[in-house]
Coordinates of C-alpha atoms in Angstrom, one line a residue:
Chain A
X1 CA -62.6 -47.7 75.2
X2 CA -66.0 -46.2 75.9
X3 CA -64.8 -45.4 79.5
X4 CA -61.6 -43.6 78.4
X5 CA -63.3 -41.7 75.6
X6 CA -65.9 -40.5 78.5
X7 CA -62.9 -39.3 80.9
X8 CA -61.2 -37.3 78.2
X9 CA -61.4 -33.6 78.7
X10 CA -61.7 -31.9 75.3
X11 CA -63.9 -28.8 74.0
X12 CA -67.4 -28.3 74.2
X13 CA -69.5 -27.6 71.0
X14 CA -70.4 -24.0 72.5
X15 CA -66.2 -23.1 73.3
X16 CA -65.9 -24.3 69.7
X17 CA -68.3 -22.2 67.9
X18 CA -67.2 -19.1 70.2
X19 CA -63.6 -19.9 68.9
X20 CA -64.8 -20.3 65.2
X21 CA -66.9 -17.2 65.2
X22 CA -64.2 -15.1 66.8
X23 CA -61.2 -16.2 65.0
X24 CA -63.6 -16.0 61.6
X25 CA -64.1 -12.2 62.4
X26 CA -60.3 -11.4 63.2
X27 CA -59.6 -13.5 59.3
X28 CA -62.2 -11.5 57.8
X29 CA -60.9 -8.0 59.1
X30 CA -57.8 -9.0 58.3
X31 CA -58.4 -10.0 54.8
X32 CA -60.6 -7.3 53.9
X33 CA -57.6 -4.8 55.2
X34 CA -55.4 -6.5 52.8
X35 CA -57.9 -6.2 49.8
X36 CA -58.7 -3.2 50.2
X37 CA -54.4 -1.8 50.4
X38 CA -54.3 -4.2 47.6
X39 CA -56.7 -2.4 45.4
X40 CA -55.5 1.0 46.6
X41 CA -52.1 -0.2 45.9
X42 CA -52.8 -1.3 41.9
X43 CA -54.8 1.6 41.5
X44 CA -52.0 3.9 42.3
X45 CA -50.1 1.7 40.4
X46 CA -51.6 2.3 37.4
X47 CA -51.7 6.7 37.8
X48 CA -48.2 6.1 38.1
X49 CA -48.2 4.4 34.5
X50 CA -50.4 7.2 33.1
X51 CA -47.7 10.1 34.9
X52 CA -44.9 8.1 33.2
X53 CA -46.1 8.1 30.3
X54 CA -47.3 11.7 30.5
X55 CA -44.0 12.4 31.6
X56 CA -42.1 11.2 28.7
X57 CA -45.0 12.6 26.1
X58 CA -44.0 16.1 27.5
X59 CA -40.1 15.6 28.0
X60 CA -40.2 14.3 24.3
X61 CA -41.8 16.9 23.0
X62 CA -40.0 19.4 25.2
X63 CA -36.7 18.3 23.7
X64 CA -38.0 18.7 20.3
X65 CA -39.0 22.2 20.9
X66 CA -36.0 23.5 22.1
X67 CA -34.4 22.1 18.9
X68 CA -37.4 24.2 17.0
X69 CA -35.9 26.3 14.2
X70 CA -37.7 28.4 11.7
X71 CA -39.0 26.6 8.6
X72 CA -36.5 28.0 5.8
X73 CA -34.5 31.3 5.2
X74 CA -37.0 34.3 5.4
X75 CA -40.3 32.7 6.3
X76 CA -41.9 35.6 8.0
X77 CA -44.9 33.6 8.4
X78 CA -44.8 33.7 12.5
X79 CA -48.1 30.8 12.7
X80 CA -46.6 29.0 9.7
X81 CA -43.6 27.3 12.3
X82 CA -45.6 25.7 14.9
X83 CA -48.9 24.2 13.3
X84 CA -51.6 22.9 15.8
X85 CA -54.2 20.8 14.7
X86 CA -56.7 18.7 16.5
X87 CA -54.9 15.9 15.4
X88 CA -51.5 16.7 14.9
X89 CA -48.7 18.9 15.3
X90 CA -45.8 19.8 13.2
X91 CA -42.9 22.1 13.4
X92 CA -39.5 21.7 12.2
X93 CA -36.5 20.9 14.5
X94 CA -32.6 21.0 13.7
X95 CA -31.9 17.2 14.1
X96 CA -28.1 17.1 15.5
X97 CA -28.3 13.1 14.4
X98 CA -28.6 14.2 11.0
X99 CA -27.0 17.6 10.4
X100 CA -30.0 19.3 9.0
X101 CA -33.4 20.5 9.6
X102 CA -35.7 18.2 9.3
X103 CA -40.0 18.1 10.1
X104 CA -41.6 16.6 13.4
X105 CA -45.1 15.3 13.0
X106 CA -47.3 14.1 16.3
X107 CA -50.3 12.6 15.8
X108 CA -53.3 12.0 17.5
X109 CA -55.2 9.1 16.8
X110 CA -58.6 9.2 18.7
X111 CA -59.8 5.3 19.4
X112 CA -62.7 4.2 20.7
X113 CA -61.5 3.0 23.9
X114 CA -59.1 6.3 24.1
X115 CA -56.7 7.4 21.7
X116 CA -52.6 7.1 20.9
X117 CA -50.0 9.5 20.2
X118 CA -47.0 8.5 17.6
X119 CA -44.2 10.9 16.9
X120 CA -42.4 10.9 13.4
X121 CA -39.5 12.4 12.0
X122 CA -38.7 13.2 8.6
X123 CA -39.2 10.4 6.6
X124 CA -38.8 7.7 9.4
X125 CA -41.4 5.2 10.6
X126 CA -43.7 6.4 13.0
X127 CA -43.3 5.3 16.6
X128 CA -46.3 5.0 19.0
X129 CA -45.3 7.3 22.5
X130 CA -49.2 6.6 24.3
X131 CA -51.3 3.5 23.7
X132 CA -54.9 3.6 24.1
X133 CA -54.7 5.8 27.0
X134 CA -55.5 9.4 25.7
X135 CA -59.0 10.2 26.6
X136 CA -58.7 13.9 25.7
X137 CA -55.6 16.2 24.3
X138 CA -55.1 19.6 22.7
X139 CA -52.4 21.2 21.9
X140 CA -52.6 24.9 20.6
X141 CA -50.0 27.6 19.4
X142 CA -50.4 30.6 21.2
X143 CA -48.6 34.0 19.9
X144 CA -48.0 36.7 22.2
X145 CA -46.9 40.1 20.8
X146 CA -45.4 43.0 23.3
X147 CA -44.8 46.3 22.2
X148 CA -41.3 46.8 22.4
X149 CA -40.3 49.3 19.7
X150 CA -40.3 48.6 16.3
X151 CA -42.3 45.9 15.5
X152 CA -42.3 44.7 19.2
X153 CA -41.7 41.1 21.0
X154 CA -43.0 37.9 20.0
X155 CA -43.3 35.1 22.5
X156 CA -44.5 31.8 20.8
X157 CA -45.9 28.8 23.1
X158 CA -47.6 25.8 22.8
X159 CA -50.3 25.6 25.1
X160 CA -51.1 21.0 25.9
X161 CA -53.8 19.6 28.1
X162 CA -53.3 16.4 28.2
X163 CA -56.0 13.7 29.9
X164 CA -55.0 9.9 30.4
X165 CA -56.8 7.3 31.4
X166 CA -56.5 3.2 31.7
X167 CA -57.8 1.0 29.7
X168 CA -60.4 -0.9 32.5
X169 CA -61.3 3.5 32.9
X170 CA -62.0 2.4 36.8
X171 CA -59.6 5.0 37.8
X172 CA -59.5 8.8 38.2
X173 CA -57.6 10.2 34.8
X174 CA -54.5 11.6 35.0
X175 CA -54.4 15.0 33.8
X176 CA -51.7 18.2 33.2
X177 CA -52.0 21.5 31.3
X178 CA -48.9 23.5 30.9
X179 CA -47.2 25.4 28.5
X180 CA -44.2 24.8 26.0
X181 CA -42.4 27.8 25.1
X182 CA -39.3 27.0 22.1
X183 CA -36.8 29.3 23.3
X184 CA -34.4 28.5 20.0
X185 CA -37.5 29.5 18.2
X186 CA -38.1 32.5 20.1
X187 CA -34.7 33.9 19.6
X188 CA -34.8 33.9 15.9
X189 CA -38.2 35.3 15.6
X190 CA -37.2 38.3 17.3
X191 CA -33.6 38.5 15.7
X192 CA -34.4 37.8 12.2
Chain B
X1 CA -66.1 -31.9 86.7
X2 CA -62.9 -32.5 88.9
X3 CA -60.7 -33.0 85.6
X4 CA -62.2 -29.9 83.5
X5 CA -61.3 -27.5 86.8
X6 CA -58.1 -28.8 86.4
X7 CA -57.8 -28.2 83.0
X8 CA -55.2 -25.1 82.3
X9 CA -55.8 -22.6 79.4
X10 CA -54.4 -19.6 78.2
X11 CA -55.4 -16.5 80.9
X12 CA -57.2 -13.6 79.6
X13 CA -53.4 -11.5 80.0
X14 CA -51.8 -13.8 77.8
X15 CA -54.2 -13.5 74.5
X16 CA -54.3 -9.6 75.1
X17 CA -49.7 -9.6 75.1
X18 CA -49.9 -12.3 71.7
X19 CA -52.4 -10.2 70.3
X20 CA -50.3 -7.2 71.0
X21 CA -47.1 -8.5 69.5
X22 CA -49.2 -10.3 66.5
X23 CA -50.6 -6.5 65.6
X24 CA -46.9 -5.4 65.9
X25 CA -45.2 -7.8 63.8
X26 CA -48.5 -6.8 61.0
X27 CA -48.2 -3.5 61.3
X28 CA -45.3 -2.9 59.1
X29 CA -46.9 -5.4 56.6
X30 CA -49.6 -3.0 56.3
X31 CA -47.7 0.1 55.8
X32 CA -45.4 -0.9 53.2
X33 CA -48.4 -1.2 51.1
X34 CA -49.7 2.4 51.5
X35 CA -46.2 4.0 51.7
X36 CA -46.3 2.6 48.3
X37 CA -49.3 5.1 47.7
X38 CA -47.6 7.9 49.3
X39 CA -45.0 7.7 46.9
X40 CA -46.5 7.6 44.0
X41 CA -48.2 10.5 45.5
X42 CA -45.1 12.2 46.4
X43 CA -44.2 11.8 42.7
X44 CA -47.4 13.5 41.3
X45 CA -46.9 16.6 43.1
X46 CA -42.9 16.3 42.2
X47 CA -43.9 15.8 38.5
X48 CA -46.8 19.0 38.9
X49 CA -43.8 20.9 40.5
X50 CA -40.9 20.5 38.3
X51 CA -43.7 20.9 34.4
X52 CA -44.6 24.5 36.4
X53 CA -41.2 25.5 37.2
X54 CA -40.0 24.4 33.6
X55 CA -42.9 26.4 32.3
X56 CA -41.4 29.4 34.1
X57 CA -38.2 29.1 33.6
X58 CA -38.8 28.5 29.7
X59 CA -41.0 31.9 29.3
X60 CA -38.0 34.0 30.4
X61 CA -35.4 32.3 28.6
X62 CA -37.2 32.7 25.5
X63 CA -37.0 36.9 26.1
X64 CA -34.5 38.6 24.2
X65 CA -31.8 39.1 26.8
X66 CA -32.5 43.1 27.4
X67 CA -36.0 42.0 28.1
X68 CA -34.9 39.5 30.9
X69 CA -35.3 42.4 33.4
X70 CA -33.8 41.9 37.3
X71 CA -35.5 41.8 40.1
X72 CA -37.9 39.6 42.8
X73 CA -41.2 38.0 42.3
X74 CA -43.1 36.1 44.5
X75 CA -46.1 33.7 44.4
X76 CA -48.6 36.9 44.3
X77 CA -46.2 38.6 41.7
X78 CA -46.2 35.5 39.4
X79 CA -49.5 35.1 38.3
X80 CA -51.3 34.9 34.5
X81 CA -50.9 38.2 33.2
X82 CA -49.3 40.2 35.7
X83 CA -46.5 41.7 34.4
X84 CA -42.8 41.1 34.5
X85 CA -41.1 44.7 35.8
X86 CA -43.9 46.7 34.8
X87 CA -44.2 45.4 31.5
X88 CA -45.1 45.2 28.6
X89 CA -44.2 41.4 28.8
X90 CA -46.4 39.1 31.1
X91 CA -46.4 36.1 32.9
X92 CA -48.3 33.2 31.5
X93 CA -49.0 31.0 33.8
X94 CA -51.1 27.6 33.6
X95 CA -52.9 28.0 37.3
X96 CA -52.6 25.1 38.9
X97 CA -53.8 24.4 42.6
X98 CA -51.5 25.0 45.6
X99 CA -48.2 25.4 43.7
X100 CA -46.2 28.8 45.0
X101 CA -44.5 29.7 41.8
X102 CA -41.7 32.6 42.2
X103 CA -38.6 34.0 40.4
X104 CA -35.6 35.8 40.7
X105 CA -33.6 37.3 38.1
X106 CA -30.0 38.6 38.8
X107 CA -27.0 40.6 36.5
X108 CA -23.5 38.7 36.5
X109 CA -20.9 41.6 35.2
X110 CA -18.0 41.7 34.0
X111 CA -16.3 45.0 33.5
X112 CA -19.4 46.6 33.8
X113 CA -20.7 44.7 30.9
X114 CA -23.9 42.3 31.9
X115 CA -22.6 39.1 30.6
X116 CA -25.0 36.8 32.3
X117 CA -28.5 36.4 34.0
X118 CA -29.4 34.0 36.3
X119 CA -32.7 33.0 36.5
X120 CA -33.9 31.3 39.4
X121 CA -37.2 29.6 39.9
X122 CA -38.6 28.1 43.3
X123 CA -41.6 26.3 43.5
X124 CA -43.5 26.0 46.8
X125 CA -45.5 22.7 46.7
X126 CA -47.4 20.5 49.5
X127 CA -45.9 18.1 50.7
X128 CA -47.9 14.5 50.2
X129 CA -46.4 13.1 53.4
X130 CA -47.6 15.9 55.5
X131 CA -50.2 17.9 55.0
X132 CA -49.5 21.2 57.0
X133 CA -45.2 20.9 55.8
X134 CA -44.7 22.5 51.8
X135 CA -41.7 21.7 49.8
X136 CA -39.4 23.6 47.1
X137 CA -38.5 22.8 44.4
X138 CA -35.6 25.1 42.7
X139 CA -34.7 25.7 38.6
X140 CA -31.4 27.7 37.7
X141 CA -29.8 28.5 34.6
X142 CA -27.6 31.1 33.1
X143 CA -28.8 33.4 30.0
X144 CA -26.0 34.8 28.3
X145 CA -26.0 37.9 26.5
X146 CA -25.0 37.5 22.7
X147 CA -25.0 41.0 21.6
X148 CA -21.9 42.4 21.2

C-alpha cells in the first residue's frame, strides 16, 4: 500500500494553493459583478415604481381636469373653480358615470416616513393613489390674463411638483414639475 | 521524477480558448441585467417627453380658437414667456433639461372658412441608449372652430 501511495502522481500543496488562490479571485470578481448589476438592477427597479406611480397620479388627475366644468351657473369667481391648498385640491368635474357635476377632492396626507395621496369623488370613499412615497408635493392654481379686448383672455393652470421617494429612502427621488391646463374649463371661462 | 514529466496537463493555449468561450457564454448574462437599467431609463426620458409635450399641447388647446394663431416655433421660440405670434399670449413652459420642445400650428379650410387647426407638437429628447443620438416624440390633435 505504502509503495503505491508513494508512486502516485497527484498535486503538490504549492499547485494547490496557486489553483485555490486563482480560481478564489476569478469567483470573487465574478460574484461581486453580479452584486453589484443586482443592486443597480433593484434600484432601478424601484424608480420605475415611483415613475408608475407618478405616472398614473398625473394621468388621473389629467383626466379629471379635462372633465373640469365651472362650479354652478354664473360663478364669476375665476379662483373659486380650481382651489389649491397645501393639502388638497378640489375642483368640480362633469362625471359622465353619473350624468351630473359632481366635486373632486385630492388629498395630501404628509406621514412621517413620506406622505399619500387619495382621490375622492362626491360622496364616495376615498381611494389611496400613492402610499408612503410622497416626500414633497405642491400643487398651485395659476391665472394668466391676456389682453385681448374687452375683458381679455384667461388661461387657468395647475402648476404640480411632485417628489417620490421609497420607503428604505436609499435611492435618488423621483421627481416631475409640469403644468395642467383644463381646456373644458378654459373654454367656458372665456365664453361665459 | 520520470512519472511527473510524463504527466500531461492542460497547455497554457487551452485555458486562455476555455476562458475565452466561458467570458462569451457570460457576457450576455451580464447584459440582460443592465439592458434592464437602460430601459427603465429609456422610459424616464419617454415619460419627461410625452408630460412636456402634453403640457404644450394642452396650453394651446385651451385658447379660444381665434387665438390659436398659425405658424412655426422651434425649441428657441418655445420658451417660458416668449410669446405665441407676437402676443399677447405666452408660452408657459416648465424648463426642464435637454428636452427640444417645438410647435406648429396649421388652418384646415373649407370654403374659405377655417374649420380646423392642427396643432402639432415635437419633442426633441436624448436618447438613453446613446448619448450623442436625440429622439422625437410627436403630439397631434385637431381644434375645431365652434363659432358660427
Amino acid at each position: 500500500m505504502k509503495v503505491v501511495n508513494k508512486n502516485r502522481p497527484g498535486f503538490t500543496l504549492t499547485e494547490i494553493l496557486v489553483v485555490c488562490g486563482v480560481s478564489a479571485i476569478f469567483l470573487g470578481t465574478a460574484i461581486m459583478l453580479f452584486t453589484n448589476f443586482r443592486q443597480g438592477y433593484s434600484r432601478s427597479e424601484n424608480v420605475a415604481v415611483l415613475m408608475q406611480e407618478s405616472a398614473l397620479f398625473i394621468a388621473r388627475l389629467r383626466t379629471d381636469l379635462n372633465n373640469a366644468v365651472l362650479s354652478g351657473p354664473g360663478s364669476g369667481n375665476i379662483e373659486q373653480q380650481l382651489q389649491a391648498f397645501p393639502d388638497h385640491l378640489t375642483f368640480n368635474i362633469y362625471s359622465s358615470r353619473h350624468g351630473r357635476i359632481l366635486p373632486v377632492v385630492y388629498s395630501y396626507k404628509r406621514g412621517k416616513d413620506g406622505g399619500s395621496l387619495a382621490r375622492r369623488e362626491a360622496d364616495e370613499a376615498e381611494k389611496l393613489l400613492i402610499k408612503d412615497h410622497v416626500a414633497s408635493l405642491t400643487w398651485q392654481m395659476q391665472l394668466e390674463h391676456f389682453a385681448t379686448g374687452g375683458s381679455g383672455t384667461f388661461r387657468i393652470s395647475l402648476g404640480i411638483d411632485l417628489q417620490l421617494k421609497t420607503s428604505s429612502g436609499k435611492e435618488k427621488p423621483f421627481a416631475i414639475k409640469t403644468s395642467l391646463f383644463p381646456a373644458r374649463l378654459n373654454r367656458q371661462l372665456n365664453n361665459p | 521524477m520520470n512519472k511527473k514529466e510524463g504527466r500531461s496537463g492542460l497547455s497554457l493555449i487551452e485555458i486562455v480558448l476555455s476562458m475565452g468561450i466561458l467570458s462569451l457564454i457570460m457576457l450576455p448574462v451580464f447584459m440582460t441585467f443592465s439592458s434592464g437599467n437602460v430601459n427603465i431609463q429609456v422610459t424616464e426620458s419617454e415619460f419627461r417627453a410625452h408630460t412636456a409635450a402634453l403640457e404644450l399641447m394642452e396650453q394651446i388647446v385651451s385658447l379660444p380658437f381665434n387665438l390659436i394663431k398659425p405658424g412655426n416655433y422651434d425649441s428657441s421660440q418655445v420658451v417660458d414667456g416668449s410669446q405665441l405670434a407676437n402676443g399677447p399670449v405666452l408660452f408657459k413652459i416648465t424648463p426642464v433639461d435637454d428636452l427640444k420642445p417645438s410647435l406648429k400650428i396649421e388652418e384646415i379650410k373649407r370654403d374659405n372658412k377655417v374649420v380646423f387647426k392642427k396643432i402639432t407638437v415635437k419633442i426633441g429628447f436624448p436618447s438613453a441608449r446613446a448619448a450623442d443620438k436625440t429622439r422625437e416624440f410627436t403630439l397631434k390633435t385637431l381644434v375645431a372652430n365652434e363659432s358660427r
